[in-house]
Coordinates of C-alpha atoms in Angstrom, one line a residue:
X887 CA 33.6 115.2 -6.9
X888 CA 34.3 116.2 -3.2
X889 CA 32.4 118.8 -0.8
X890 CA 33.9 122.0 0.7
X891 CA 32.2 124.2 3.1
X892 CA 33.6 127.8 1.8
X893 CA 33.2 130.8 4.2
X894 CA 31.5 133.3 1.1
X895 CA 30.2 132.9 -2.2
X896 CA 29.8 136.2 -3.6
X897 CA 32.5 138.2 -5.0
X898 CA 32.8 142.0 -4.4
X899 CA 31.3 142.4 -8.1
X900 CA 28.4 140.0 -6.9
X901 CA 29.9 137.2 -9.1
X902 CA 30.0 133.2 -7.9
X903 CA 31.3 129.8 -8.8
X904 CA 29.1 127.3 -6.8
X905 CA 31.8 124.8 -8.4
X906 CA 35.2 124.6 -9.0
X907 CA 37.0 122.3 -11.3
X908 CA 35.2 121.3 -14.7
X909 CA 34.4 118.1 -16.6
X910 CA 33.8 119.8 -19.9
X911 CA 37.5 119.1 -21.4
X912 CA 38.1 121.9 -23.1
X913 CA 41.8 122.0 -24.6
X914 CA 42.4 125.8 -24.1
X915 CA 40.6 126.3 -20.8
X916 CA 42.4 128.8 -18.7
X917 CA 41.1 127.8 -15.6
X918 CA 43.6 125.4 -15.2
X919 CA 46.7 127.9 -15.0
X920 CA 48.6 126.9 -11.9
X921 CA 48.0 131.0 -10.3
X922 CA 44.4 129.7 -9.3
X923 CA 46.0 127.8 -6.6
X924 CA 43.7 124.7 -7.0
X925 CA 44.7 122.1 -4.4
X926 CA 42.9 119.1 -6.5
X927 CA 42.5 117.5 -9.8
X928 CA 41.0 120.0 -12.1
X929 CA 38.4 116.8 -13.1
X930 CA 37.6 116.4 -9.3
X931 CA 34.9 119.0 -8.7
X932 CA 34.6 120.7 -5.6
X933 CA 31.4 121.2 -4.8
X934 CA 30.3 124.0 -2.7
X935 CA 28.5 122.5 0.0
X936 CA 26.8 125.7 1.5
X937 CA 26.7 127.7 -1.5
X938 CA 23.1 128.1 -1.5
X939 CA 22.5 128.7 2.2
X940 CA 25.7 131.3 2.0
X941 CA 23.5 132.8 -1.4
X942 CA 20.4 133.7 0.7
X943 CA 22.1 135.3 3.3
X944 CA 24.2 137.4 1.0
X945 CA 20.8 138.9 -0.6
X946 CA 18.7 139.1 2.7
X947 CA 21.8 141.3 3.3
X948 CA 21.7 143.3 0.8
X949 CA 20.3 147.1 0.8
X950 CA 19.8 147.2 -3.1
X951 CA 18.9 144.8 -5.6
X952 CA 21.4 143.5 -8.4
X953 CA 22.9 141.5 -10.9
X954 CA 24.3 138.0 -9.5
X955 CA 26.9 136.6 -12.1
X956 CA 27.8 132.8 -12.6
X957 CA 30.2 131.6 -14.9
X958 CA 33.5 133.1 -15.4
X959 CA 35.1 130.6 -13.4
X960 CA 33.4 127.2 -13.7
X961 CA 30.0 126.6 -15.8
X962 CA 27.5 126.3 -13.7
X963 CA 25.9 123.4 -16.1
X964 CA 28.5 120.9 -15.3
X965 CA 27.3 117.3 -15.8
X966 CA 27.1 116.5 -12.1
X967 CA 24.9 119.6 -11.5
X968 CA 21.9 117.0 -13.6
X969 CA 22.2 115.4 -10.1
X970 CA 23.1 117.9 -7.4
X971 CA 21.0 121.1 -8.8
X972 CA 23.1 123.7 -6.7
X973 CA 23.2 126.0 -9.7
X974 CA 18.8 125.9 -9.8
X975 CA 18.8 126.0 -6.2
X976 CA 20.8 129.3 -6.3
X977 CA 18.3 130.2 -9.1
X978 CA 15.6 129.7 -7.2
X979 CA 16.8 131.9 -4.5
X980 CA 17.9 134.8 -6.9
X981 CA 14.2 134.5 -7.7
X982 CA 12.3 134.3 -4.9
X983 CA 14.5 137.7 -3.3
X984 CA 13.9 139.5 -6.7
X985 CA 17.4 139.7 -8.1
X986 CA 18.4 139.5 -11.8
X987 CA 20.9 137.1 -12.8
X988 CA 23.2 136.2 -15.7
X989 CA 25.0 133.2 -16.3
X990 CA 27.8 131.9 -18.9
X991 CA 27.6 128.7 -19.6
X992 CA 28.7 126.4 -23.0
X993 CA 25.9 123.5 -21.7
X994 CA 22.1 123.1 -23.1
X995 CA 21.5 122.2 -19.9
X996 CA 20.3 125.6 -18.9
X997 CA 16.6 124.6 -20.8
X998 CA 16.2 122.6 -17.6
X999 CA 15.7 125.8 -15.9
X1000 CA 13.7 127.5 -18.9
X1001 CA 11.0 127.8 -16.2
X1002 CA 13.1 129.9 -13.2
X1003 CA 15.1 131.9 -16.1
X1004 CA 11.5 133.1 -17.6
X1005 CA 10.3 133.8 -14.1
X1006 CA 13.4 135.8 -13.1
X1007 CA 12.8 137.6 -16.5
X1008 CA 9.6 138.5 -15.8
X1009 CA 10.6 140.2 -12.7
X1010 CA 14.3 141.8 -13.7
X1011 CA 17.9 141.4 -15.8
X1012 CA 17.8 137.8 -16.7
X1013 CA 20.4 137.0 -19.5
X1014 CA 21.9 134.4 -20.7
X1015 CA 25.8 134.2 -21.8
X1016 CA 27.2 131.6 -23.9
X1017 CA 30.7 130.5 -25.4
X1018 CA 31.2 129.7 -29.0
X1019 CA 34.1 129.7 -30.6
X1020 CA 33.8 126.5 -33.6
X1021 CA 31.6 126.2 -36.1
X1022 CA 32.7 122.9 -37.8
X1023 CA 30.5 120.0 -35.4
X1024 CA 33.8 117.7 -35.9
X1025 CA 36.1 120.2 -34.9
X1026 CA 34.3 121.4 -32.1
X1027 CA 33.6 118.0 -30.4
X1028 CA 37.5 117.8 -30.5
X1029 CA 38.5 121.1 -28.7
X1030 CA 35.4 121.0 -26.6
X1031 CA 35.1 117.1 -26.0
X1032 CA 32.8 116.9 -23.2
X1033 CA 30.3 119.4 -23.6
X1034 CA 27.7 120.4 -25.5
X1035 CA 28.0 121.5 -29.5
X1036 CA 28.4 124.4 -31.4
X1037 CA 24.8 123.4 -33.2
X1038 CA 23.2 122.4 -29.7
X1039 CA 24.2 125.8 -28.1
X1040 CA 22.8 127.6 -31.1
X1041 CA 19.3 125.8 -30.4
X1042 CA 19.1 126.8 -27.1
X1043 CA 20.0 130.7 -28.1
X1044 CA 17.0 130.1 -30.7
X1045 CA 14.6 128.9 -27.4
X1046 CA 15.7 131.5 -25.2
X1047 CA 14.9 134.1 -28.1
X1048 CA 11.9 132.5 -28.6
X1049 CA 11.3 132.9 -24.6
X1050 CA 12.4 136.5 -24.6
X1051 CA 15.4 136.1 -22.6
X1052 CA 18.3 138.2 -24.3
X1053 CA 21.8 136.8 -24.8
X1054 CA 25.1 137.4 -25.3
X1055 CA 27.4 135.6 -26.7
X1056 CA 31.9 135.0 -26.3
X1057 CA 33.6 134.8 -29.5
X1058 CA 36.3 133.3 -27.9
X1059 CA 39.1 131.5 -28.4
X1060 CA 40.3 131.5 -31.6
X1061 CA 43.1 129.2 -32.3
X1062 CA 45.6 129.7 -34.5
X1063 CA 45.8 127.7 -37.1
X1064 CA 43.0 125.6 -36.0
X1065 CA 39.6 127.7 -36.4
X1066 CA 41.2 131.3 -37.0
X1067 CA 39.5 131.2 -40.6
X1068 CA 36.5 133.6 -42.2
X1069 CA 34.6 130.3 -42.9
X1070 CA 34.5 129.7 -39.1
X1071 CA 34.0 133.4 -38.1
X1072 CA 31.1 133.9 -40.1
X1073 CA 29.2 130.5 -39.5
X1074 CA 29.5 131.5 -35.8
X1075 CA 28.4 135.0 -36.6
X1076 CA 25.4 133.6 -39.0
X1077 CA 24.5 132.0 -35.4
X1078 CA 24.4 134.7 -33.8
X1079 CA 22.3 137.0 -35.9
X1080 CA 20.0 134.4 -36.7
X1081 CA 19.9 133.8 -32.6
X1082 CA 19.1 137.3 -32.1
X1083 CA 21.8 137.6 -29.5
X1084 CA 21.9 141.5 -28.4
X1085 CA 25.6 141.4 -27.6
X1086 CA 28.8 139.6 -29.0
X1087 CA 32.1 139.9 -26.8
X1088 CA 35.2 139.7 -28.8
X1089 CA 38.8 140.4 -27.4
X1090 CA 40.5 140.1 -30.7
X1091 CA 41.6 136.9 -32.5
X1092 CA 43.5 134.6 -30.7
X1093 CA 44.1 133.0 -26.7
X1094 CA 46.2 133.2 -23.8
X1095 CA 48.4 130.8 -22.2
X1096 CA 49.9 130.2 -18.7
X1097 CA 51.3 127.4 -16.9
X1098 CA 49.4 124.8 -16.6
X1099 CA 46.9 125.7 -18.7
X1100 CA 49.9 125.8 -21.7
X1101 CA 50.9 122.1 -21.0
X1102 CA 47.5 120.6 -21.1
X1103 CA 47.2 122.5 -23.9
X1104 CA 50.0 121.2 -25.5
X1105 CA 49.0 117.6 -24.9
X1106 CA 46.2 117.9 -26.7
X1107 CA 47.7 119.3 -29.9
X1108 CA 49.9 116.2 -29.7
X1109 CA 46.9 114.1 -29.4
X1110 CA 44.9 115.8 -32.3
X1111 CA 47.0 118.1 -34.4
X1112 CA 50.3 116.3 -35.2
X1113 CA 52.9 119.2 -35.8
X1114 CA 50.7 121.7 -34.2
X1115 CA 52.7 121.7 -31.1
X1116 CA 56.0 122.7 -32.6
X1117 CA 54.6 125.3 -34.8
X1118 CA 53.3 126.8 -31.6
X1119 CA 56.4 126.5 -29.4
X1120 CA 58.1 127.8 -32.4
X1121 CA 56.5 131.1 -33.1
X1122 CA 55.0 132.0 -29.4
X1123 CA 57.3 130.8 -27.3
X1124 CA 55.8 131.1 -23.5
X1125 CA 53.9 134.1 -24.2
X1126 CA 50.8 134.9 -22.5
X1127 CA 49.0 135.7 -24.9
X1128 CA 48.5 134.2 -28.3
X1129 CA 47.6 136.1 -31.6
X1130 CA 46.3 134.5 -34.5
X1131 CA 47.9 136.3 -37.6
X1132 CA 44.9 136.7 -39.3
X1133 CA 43.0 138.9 -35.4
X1134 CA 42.8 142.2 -37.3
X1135 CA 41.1 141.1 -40.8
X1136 CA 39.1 139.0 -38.7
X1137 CA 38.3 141.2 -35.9
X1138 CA 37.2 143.8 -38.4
X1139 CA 35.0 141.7 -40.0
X1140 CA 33.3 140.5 -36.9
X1141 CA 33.3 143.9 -35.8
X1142 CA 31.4 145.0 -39.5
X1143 CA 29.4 142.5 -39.7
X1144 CA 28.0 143.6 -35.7
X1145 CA 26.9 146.9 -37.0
X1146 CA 25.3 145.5 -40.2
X1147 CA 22.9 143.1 -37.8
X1148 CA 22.2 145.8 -34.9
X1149 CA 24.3 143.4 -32.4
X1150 CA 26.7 145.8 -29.6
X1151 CA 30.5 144.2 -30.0
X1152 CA 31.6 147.0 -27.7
X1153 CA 32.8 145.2 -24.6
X1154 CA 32.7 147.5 -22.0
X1155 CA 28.9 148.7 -23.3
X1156 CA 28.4 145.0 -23.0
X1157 CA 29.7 144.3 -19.6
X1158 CA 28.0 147.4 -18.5
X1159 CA 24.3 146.0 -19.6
X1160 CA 25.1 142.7 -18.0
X1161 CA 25.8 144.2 -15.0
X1162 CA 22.6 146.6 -14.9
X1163 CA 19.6 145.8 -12.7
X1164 CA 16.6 146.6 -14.1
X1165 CA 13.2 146.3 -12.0
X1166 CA 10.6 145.2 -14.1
X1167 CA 8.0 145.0 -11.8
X1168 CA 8.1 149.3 -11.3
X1169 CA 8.6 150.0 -14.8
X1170 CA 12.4 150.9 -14.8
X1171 CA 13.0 150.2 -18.3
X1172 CA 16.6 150.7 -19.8
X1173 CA 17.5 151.2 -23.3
X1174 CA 19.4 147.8 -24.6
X1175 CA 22.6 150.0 -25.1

């Protein structure tokens, strides 16, 4: 890892990557396309030195209270932040100024900060977002080496349910020909209804591929799917996105089985009640969706 000072570290949607880089290994991670202009190795995490400091003075600064975002970028629970704590220091400050928060994260890691996430729920929006996109434990610790599993993630949805902090979950990606089944789909799903997750965020059936991101890709089909390579270059070419054959019985089915458990899979009613700031403290409740 390095350190960086960075001039701001809220986005103009009130979004922030206190990292940038990942350890996490993830064969498909687009965060590695060559368009984000990273000037190191993608394992070599830059640390945003000033993050937190930068953090406080964006919220003393702001006339009204809202959502802070972490995640879409770079997990905040990578395996250095056990050490460094930027992403609970940045909790800690979204608390103590009375913001609400969500974060997307595919690490267990986040029960470390059970206590600030029940605190910040206490007071507003506090929900938590997580990845899952294999059910099989083997599989998954093969597209998703470094990070924690399917099953672990699943425990912590179960704890934060238990804690009364609402989740969300991404159904995504699905891989052709590697976990774009029904067996897969519902195990996840069976997850997430068991979870009690309120929202599921699903953009079809399939993933996207740019440079960079398509060659490490591609490596890693070699290295674990003999053949897979080929049949990819083969039928999708260098097209951005990728569409499992089998994204409209599947997507329907997710989709069905949504509205059978009571769980919103309408993305932008989802992405509007993640981005809603609700003050707890003066009774401004909001209807789930």
């Amino acid at each position: 890892m390095h350190f960086k000072e960075v001039k701001g570290i809220l986005s103009a949607r009130n979004g922030m990557n206190i990292y940038r880089g990942c350890t996490h290994g993830c064969i498909y991670c687009d965060s590695r396309s060559k368009c984000y202009q990273m000037d190191h190795d993608f394992e070599d995490i830059e640390v945003k030195v000033n993050a937190p400091q930068l953090l406080e003075q964006a919220l003393i600064r702001k006339r009204k209270k809202c959502v802070i975002g972490t995640g879409s970028m770079c997990d905040p629970y990578l395996h250095l932040e056990r050490e460094i704590m930027y992403t609970r220091k940045c909790l800690e400050i979204i608390d103590r100024h009375g913001f609400g928060v969500t974060l997307l994260t595919k690490s267990d890691m986040l029960l470390r900060d059970l206590d600030l996430l029940k605190r910040i729920n206490e007071k507003s929006t506090c929900i938590v977002q997580m990845t899952l996109t294999t059910y099989d434990e083997d599989l998954c610790r093969v597209i998703e080496p470094n990070v924690s599993t399917t099953r672990e993630r699943f425990e912590a949805l179960k704890i934060l349910r238990d804690n009364g902090i609402e989740t969300a979950v991404w159904l995504c990606p699905i891989l052709p020909f590697i976990n774009d089944t029904e067996e897969n789909l519902r195990g996840i799903l069976d997850y997430c209804f068991e979870a009690e997750v309120r929202g599921i965020l699903c953009f079809g059936m399939g993933l996207t591929l740019r440079e960079g991101d398509r060659e490490y890709f591609y490596e890693n089909l070699d290295r674990n799917f003999p053949g897979m390579k080929q049949k990819y270059r083969e039928k999708y070419g260098l097209s951005y996105s990728i569409h499992s054959d089998n994204s409209r019985a599947l997507t329907r089915l997710a989709r069905a089985e949504c509205r059978k458990h009571g769980v919103e899979s309408d993305t932008g009613r989802v992405f509007e009640w993640l981005g809603t700031y609700v003050d707890k403290q003066i009774g401004e409740q909001m209807s789930l969706f």
